[in-house]
mmCIF file of C-alpha atoms and ligand atoms in Angstrom:
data_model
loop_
_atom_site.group_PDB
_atom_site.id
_atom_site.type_symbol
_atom_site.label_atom_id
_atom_site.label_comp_id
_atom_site.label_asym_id
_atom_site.label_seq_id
_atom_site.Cartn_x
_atom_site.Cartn_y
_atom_site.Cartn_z
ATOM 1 C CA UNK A 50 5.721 -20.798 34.107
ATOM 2 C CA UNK A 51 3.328 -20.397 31.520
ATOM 3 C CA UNK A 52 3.784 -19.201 27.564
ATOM 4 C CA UNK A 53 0.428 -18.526 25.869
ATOM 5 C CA UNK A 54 0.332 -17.979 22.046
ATOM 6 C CA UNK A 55 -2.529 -16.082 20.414
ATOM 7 C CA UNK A 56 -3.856 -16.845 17.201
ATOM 8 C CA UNK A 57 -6.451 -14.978 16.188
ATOM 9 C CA UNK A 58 -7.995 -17.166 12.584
ATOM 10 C CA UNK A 59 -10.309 -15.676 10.316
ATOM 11 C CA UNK A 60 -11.223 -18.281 7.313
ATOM 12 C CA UNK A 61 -7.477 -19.968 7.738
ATOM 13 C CA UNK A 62 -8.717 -23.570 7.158
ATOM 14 C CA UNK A 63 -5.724 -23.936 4.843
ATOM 15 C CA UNK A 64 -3.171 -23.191 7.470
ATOM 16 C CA UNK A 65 -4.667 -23.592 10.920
ATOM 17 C CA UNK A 66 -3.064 -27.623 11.019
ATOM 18 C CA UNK A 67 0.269 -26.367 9.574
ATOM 19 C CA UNK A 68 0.307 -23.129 12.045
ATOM 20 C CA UNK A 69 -0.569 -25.970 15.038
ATOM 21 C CA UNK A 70 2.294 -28.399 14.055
ATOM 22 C CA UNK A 71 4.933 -25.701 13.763
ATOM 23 C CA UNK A 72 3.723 -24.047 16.908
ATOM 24 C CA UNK A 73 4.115 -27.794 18.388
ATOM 25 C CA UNK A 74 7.235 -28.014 17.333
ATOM 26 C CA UNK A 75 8.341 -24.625 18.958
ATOM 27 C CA UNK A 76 6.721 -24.990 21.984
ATOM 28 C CA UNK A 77 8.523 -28.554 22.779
ATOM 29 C CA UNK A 78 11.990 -26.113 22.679
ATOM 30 C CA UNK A 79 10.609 -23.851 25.245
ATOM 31 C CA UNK A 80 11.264 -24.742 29.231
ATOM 32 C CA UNK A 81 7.878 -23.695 30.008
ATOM 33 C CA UNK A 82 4.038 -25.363 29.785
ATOM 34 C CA UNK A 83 2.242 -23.943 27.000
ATOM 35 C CA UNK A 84 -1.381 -22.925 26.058
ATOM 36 C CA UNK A 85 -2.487 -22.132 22.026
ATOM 37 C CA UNK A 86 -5.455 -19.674 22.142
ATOM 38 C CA UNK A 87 -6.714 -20.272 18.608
ATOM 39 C CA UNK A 88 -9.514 -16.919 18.062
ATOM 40 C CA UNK A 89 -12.204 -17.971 15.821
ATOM 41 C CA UNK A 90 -12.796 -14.901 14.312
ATOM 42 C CA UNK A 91 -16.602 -15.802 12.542
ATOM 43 C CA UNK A 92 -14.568 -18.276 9.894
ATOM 44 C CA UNK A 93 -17.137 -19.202 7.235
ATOM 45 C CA UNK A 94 -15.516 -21.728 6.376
ATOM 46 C CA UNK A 95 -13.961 -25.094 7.915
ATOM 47 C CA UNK A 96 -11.334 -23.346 10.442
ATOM 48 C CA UNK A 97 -13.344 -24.327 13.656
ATOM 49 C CA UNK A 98 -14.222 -27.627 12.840
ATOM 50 C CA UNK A 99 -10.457 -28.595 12.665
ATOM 51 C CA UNK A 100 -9.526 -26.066 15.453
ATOM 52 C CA UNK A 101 -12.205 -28.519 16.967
ATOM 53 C CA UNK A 102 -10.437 -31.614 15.927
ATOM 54 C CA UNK A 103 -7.180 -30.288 17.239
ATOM 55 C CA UNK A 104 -8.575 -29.370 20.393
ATOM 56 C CA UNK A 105 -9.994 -32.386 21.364
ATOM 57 C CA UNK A 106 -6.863 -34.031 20.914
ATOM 58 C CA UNK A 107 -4.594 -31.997 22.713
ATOM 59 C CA UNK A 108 -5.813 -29.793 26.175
ATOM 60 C CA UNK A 109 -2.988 -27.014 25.253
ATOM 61 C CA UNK A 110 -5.366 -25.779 22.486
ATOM 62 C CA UNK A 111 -7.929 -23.720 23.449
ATOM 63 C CA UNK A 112 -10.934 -22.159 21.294
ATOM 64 C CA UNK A 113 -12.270 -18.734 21.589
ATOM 65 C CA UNK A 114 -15.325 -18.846 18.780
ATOM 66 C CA UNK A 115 -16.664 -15.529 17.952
ATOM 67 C CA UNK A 116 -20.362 -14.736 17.001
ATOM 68 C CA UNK A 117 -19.724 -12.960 14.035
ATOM 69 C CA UNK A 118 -16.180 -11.533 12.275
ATOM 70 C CA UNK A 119 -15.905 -8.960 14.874
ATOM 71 C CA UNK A 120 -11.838 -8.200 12.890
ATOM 72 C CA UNK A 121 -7.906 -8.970 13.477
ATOM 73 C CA UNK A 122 -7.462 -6.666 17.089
ATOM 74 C CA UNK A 123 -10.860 -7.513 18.577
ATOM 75 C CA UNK A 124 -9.105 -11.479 18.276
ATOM 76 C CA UNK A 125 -6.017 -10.337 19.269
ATOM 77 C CA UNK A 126 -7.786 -8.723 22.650
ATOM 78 C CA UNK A 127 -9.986 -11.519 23.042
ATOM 79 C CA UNK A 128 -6.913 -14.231 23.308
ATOM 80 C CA UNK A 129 -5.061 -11.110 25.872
ATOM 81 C CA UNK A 130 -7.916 -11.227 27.925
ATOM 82 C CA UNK A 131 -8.550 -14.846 27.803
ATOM 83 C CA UNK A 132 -4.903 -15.748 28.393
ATOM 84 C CA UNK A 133 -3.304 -17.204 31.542
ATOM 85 C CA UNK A 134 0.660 -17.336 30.665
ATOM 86 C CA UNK A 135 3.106 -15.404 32.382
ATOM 87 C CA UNK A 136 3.690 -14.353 28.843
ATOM 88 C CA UNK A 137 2.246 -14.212 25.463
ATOM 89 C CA UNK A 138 2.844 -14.285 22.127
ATOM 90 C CA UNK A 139 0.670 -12.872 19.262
ATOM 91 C CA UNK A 140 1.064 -14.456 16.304
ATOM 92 C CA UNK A 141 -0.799 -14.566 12.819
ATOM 93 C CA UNK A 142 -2.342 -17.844 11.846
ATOM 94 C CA UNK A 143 -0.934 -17.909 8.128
ATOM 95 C CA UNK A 144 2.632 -18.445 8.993
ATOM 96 C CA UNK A 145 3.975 -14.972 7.956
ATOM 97 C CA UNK A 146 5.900 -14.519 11.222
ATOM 98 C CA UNK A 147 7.722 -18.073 11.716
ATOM 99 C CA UNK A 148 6.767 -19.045 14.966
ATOM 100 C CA UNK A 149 10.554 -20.099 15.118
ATOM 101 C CA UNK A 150 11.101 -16.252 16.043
ATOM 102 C CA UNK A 151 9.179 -16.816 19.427
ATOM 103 C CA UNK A 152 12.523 -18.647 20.724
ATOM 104 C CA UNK A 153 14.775 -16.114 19.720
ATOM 105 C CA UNK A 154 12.171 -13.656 20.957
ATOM 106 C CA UNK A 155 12.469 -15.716 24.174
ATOM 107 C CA UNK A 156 15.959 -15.290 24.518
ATOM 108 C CA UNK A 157 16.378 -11.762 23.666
ATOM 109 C CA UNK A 158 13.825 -11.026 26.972
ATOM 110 C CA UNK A 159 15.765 -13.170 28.960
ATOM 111 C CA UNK A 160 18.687 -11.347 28.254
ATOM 112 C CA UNK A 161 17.811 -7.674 28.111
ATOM 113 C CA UNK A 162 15.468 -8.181 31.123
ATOM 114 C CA UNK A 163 12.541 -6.818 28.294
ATOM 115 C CA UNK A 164 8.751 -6.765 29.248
ATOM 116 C CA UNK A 165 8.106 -6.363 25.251
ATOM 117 C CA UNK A 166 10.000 -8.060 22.072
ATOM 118 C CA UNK A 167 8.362 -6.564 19.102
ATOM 119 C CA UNK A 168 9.011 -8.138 15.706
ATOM 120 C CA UNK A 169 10.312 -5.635 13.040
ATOM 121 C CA UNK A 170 10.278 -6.730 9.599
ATOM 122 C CA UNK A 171 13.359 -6.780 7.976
ATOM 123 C CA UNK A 172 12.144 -8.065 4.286
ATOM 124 C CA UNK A 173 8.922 -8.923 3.248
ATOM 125 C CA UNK A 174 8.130 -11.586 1.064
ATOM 126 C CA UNK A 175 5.358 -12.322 -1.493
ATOM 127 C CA UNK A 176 3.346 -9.346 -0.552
ATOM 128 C CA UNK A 177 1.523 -6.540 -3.384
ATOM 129 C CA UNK A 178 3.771 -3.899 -4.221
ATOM 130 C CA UNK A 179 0.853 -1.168 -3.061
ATOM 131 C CA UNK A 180 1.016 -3.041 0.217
ATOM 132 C CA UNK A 181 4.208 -2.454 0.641
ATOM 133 C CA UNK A 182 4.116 0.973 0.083
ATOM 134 C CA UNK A 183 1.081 2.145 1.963
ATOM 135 C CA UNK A 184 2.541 -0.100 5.088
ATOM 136 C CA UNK A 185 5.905 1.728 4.243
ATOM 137 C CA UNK A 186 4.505 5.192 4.734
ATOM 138 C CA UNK A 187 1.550 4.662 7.061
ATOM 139 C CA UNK A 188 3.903 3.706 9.882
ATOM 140 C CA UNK A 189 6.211 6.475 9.011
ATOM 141 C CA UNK A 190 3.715 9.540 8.982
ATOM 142 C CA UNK A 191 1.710 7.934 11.810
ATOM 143 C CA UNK A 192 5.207 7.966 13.759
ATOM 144 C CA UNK A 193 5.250 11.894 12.660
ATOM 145 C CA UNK A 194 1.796 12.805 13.440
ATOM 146 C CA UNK A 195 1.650 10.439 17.089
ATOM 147 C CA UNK A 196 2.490 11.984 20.521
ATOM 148 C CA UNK A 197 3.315 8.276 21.005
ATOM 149 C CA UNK A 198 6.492 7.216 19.380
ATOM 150 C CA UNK A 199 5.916 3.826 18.050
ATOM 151 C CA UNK A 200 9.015 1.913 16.291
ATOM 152 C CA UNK A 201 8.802 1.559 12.099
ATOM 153 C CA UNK A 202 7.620 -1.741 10.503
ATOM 154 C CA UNK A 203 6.071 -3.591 12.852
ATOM 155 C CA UNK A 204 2.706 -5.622 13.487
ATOM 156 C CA UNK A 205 1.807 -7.173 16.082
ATOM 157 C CA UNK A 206 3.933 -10.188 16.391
ATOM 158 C CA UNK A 207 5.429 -9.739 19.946
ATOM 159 C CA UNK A 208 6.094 -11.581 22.846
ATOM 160 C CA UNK A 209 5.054 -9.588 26.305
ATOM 161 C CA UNK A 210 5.264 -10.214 29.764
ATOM 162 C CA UNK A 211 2.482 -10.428 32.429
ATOM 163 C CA UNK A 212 2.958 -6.670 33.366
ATOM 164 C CA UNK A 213 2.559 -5.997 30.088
ATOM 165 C CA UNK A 214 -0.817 -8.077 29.415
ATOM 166 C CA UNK A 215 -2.386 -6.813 32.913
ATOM 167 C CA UNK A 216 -1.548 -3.073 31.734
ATOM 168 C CA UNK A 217 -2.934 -3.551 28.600
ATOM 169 C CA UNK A 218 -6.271 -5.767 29.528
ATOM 170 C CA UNK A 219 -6.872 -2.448 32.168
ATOM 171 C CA UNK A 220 -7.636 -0.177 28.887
ATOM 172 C CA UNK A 221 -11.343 1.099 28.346
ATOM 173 C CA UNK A 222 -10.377 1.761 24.648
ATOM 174 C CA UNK A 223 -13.316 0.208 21.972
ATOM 175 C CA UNK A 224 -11.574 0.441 18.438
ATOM 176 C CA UNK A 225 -8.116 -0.973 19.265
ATOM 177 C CA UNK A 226 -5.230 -0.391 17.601
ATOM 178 C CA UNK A 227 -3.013 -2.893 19.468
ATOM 179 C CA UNK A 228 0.774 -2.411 18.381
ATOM 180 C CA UNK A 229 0.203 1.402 19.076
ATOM 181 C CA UNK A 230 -1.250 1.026 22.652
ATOM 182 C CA UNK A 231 1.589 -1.943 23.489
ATOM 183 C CA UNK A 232 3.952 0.993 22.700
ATOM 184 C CA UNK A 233 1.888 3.566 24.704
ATOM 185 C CA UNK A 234 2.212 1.097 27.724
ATOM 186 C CA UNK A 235 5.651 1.465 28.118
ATOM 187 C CA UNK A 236 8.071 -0.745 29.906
ATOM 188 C CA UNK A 237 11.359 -2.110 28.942
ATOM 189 C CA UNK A 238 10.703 -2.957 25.020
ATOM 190 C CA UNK A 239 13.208 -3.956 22.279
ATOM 191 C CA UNK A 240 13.226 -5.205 19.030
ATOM 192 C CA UNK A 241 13.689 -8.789 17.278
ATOM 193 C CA UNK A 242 14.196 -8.315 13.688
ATOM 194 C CA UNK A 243 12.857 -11.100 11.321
ATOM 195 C CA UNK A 244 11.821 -11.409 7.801
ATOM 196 C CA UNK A 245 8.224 -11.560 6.915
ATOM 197 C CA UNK A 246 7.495 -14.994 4.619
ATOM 198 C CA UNK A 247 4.480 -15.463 2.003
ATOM 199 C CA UNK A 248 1.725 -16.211 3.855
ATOM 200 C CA UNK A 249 1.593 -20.517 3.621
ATOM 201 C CA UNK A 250 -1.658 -20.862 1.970
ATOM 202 C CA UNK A 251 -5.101 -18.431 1.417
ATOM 203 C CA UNK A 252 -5.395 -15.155 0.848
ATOM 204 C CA UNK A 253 -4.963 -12.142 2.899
ATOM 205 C CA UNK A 254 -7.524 -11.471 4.776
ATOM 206 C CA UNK A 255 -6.941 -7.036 5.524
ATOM 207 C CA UNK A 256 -8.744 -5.816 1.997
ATOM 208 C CA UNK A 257 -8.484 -2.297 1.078
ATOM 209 C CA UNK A 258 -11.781 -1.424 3.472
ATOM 210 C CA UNK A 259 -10.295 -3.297 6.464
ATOM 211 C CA UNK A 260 -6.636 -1.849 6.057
ATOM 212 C CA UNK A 261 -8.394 1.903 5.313
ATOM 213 C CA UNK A 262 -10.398 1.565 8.920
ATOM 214 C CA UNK A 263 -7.488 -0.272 10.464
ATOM 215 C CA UNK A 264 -5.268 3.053 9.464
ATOM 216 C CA UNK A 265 -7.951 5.504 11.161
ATOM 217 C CA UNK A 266 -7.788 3.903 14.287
ATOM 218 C CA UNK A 267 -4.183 4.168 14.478
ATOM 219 C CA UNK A 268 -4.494 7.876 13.062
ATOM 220 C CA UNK A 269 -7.511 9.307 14.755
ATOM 221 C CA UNK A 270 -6.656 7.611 18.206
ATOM 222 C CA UNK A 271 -3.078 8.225 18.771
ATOM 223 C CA UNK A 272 -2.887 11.957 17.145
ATOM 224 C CA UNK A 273 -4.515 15.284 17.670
ATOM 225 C CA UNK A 274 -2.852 16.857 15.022
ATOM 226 C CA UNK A 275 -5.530 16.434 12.198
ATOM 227 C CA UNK A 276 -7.653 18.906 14.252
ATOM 228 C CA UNK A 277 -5.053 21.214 14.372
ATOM 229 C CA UNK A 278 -4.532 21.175 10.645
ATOM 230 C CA UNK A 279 -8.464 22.722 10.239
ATOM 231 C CA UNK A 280 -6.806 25.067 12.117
ATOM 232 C CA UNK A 281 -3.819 25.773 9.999
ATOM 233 C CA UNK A 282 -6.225 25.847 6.872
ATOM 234 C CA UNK A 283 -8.597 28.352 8.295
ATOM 235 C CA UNK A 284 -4.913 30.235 8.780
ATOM 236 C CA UNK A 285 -4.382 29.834 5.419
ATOM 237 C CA UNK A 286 -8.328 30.509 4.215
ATOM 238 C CA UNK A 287 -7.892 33.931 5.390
ATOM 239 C CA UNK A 288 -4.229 34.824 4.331
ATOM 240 C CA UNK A 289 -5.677 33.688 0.636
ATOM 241 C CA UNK A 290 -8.511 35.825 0.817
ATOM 242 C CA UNK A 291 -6.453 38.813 2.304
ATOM 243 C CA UNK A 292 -4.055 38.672 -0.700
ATOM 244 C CA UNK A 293 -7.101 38.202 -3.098
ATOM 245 C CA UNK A 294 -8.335 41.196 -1.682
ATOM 246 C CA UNK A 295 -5.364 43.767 -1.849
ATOM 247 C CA UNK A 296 -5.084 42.014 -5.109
ATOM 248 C CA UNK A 297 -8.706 42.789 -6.559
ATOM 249 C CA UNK A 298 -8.124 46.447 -4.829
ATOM 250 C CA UNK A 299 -4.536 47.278 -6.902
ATOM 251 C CA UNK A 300 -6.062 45.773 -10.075
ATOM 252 C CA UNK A 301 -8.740 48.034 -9.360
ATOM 253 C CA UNK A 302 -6.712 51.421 -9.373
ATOM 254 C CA UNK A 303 -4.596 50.014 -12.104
ATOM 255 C CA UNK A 304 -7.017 49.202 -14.728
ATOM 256 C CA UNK A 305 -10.551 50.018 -13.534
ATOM 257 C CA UNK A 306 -11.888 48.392 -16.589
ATOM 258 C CA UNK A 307 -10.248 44.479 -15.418
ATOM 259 C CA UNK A 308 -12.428 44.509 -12.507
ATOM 260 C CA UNK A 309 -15.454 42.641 -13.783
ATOM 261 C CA UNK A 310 -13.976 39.739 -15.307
ATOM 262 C CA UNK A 311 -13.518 37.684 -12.214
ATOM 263 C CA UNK A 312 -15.478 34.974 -12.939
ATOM 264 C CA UNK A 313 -12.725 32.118 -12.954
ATOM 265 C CA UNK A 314 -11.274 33.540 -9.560
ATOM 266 C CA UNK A 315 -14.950 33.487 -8.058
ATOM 267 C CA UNK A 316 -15.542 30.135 -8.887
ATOM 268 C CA UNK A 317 -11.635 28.786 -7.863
ATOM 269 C CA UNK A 318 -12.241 30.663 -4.435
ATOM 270 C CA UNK A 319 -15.971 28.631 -3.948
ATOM 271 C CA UNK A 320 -14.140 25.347 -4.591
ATOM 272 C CA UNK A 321 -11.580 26.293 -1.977
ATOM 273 C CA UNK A 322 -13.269 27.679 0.885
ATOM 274 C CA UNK A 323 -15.762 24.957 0.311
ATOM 275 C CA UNK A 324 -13.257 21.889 0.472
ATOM 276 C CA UNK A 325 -11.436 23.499 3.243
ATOM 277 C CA UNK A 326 -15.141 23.717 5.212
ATOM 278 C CA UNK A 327 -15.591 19.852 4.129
ATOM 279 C CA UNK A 328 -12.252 19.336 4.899
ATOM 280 C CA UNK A 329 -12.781 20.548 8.836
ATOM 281 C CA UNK A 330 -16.404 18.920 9.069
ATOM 282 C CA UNK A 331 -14.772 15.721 7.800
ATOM 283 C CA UNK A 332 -12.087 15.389 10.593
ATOM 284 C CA UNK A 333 -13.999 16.568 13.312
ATOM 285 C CA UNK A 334 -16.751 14.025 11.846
ATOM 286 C CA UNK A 335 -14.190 11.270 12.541
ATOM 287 C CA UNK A 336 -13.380 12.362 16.145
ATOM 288 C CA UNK A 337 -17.082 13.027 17.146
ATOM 289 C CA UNK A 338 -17.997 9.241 15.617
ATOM 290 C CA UNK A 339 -14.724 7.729 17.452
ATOM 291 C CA UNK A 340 -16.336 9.471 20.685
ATOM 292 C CA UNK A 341 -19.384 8.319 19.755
ATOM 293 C CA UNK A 342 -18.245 4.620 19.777
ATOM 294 C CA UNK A 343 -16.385 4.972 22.643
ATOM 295 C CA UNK A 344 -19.491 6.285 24.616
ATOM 296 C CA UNK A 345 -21.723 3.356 23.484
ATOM 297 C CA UNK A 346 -19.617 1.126 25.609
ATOM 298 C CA UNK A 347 -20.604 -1.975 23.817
ATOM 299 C CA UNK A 348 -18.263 -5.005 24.150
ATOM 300 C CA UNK A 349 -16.152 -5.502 21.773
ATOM 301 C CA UNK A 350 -16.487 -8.860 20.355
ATOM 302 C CA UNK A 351 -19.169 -11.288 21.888
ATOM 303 C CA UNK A 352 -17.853 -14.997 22.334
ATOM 304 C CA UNK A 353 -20.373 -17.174 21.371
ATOM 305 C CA UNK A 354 -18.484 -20.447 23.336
ATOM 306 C CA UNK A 355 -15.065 -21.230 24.595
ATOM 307 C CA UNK A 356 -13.362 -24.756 24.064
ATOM 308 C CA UNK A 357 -10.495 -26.045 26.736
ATOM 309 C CA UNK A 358 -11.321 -22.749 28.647
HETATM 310 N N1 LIG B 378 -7.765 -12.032 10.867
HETATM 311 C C1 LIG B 378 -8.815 -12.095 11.775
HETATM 312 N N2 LIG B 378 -9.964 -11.412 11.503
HETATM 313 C C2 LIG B 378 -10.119 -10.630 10.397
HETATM 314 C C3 LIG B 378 -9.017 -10.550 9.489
HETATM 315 C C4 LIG B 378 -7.855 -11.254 9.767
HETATM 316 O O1 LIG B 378 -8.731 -12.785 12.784
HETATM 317 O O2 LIG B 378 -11.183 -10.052 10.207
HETATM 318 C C5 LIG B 378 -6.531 -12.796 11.149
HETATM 319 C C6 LIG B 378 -6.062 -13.684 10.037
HETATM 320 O O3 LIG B 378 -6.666 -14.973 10.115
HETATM 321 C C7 LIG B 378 -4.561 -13.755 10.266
HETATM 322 C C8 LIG B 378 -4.261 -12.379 10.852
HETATM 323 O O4 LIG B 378 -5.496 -11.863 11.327
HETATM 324 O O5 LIG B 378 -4.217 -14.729 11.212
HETATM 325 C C9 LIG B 378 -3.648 -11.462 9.834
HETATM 326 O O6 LIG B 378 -4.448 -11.400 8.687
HETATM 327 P P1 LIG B 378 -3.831 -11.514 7.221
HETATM 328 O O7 LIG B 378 -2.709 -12.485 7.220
HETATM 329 O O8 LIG B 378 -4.942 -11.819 6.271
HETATM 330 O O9 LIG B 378 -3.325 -10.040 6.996
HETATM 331 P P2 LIG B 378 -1.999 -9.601 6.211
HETATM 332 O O10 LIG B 378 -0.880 -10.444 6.723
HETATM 333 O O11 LIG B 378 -2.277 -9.818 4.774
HETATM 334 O O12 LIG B 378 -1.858 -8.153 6.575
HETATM 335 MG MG1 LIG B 379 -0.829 -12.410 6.765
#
């Protein structure tokens, strides 16, 4: 039997030897040979020298060096596809999920007969308040707006079986949004809960631009619902201009001389209709580009060599 832990490292040089010895450490507790797929995820700086170093040292670590920073779930997939283990872990490089968790997450499959332990955090330490809260509610509206039902508070840190991996290295899907489609797959899947630490050294690597398109994937390809909401305001475009109508007509009997000033109602009504037209365009602009990536069919990350492979 064979455990593989994915790592997918994007400019970690300050943690990758850390993340190595306490995934050492781990492993030796677990009854089963182990491979580390370290990702190098087009690190500018000194991660894949001393994923390098490690790897010449020890066979178990294995390098997957990207040609560019092709993101987080393009690693992720990389290591999934790469990986040989009758099951796998995916774990961040920066030490945020203890790797500790893997043996209880070992356990807990053992005993429920599970094909998916998903971490769910608990607590979350030393993160920005606004991350926090955008995480908070993200997952929570996605949940509401998804014909998926995927469980509150969770990332990617998750231990899955081989059924699991083959199911999910058979998708066609481009833009990945990994602990959606893990959910989507199915099979017997249960929770571990943890708390999230600080992240051991660096900074976080998901800024505003990479959480904002990471979010879109999640929303645009597990939910149909923003289309029907153009929809819903076209609904609501007419009901407004009904009333506005029958409005302008009564005001009209009323006082015939009111009927001229409608300048400020003109202009509100512009603004509206317009940003409800922009609105529409806007969402279906995000499906027809998601198509449109989709039906390019390029790869999506391009390795430029593999180390212990
Ligand atoms: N990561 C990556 N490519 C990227 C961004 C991040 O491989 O373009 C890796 C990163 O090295 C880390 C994991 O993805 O192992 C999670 O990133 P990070 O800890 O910065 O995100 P946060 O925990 O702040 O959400
Ligand atoms: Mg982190």
């Amino acid at each position: 039997m064979l455990i593989s832990v994915i790592v997918p490292c994007y400019n970690e040089e300050l943690v990758v030897n850390e993340t190595y010895k306490r995934l050492k450490e781990v492993m030796s507790k677990v009854e089963m040979d182990h491979e580390l797929i370290f990702i190098n995820d087009g690190s500018k700086d000194k991660t894949f020298a001393l994923l390098n170093e490690l790897a010449q040292e020890d066979s178990c670590v294995k390098i997957i060096n990207f040609a560019r920073n092709f993101g987080h779930q393009c690693a992720v997939t990389a290591g999934l596809h790469n990986c040989n283990g009758d099951y796998a872990a995916i774990i961040d490089a920066d030490l945020q999920d203890p790797p500790e968790v893997i043996l209880e997450m070992l356990d807990l499959m053992r005993k429920e007969e599970a094909n998916v332990v998903y971490g769910v955090r608990k607590k979350r330490e030393g993160e920005s308040w606004f991350k926090l809260i955008t995480a908070k509610y993200f997952y929570r509206t996605l949940n509401k707006l998804s014909d998926v039902q995927f469980p509150v508070d969770t990332g990617d840190f998750r231990l899955i079986d081989r059924n699991v991996i083959d199911a999910f290295n058979s998708l066609p899907e481009r833009n990945k949004y990994i602990r959606g489609l893990i959910s989507w797959i199915g099979y017997k899947q249960v929770p571990c809960y943890y708390e999230r630490k600080e992240r051991f050294a660096g900074e976080t690597k998901y800024p505003l631009k990479k959480m904002l398109k990471f979010a879109a994937i999640g929303l645009f390809y597990f939910s149909k619902k923003p289309l029907k909401l153009a929809t819903w305001l076209g609904f609501l475009s007419v009901a407004v201009g009904l009333l506005y109508a029958i409005a302008i007509f009564i005001a009209r009997l009323v006082n015939p001389a009111s009927f001229v000033m409608g300048w400020t109602s003109i202009v509100l009504l512009v603004i509206f209709f317009g940003g409800v037209q922009l609105l529409t365009v806007g969402i279906l602009g995000q499906y027809v580009g998601n198509l449109f990536d989709e039906a390019k069919g390029r790869p999506e990350y391009i390795i430029a060599n593999k180390i212990n492979l």
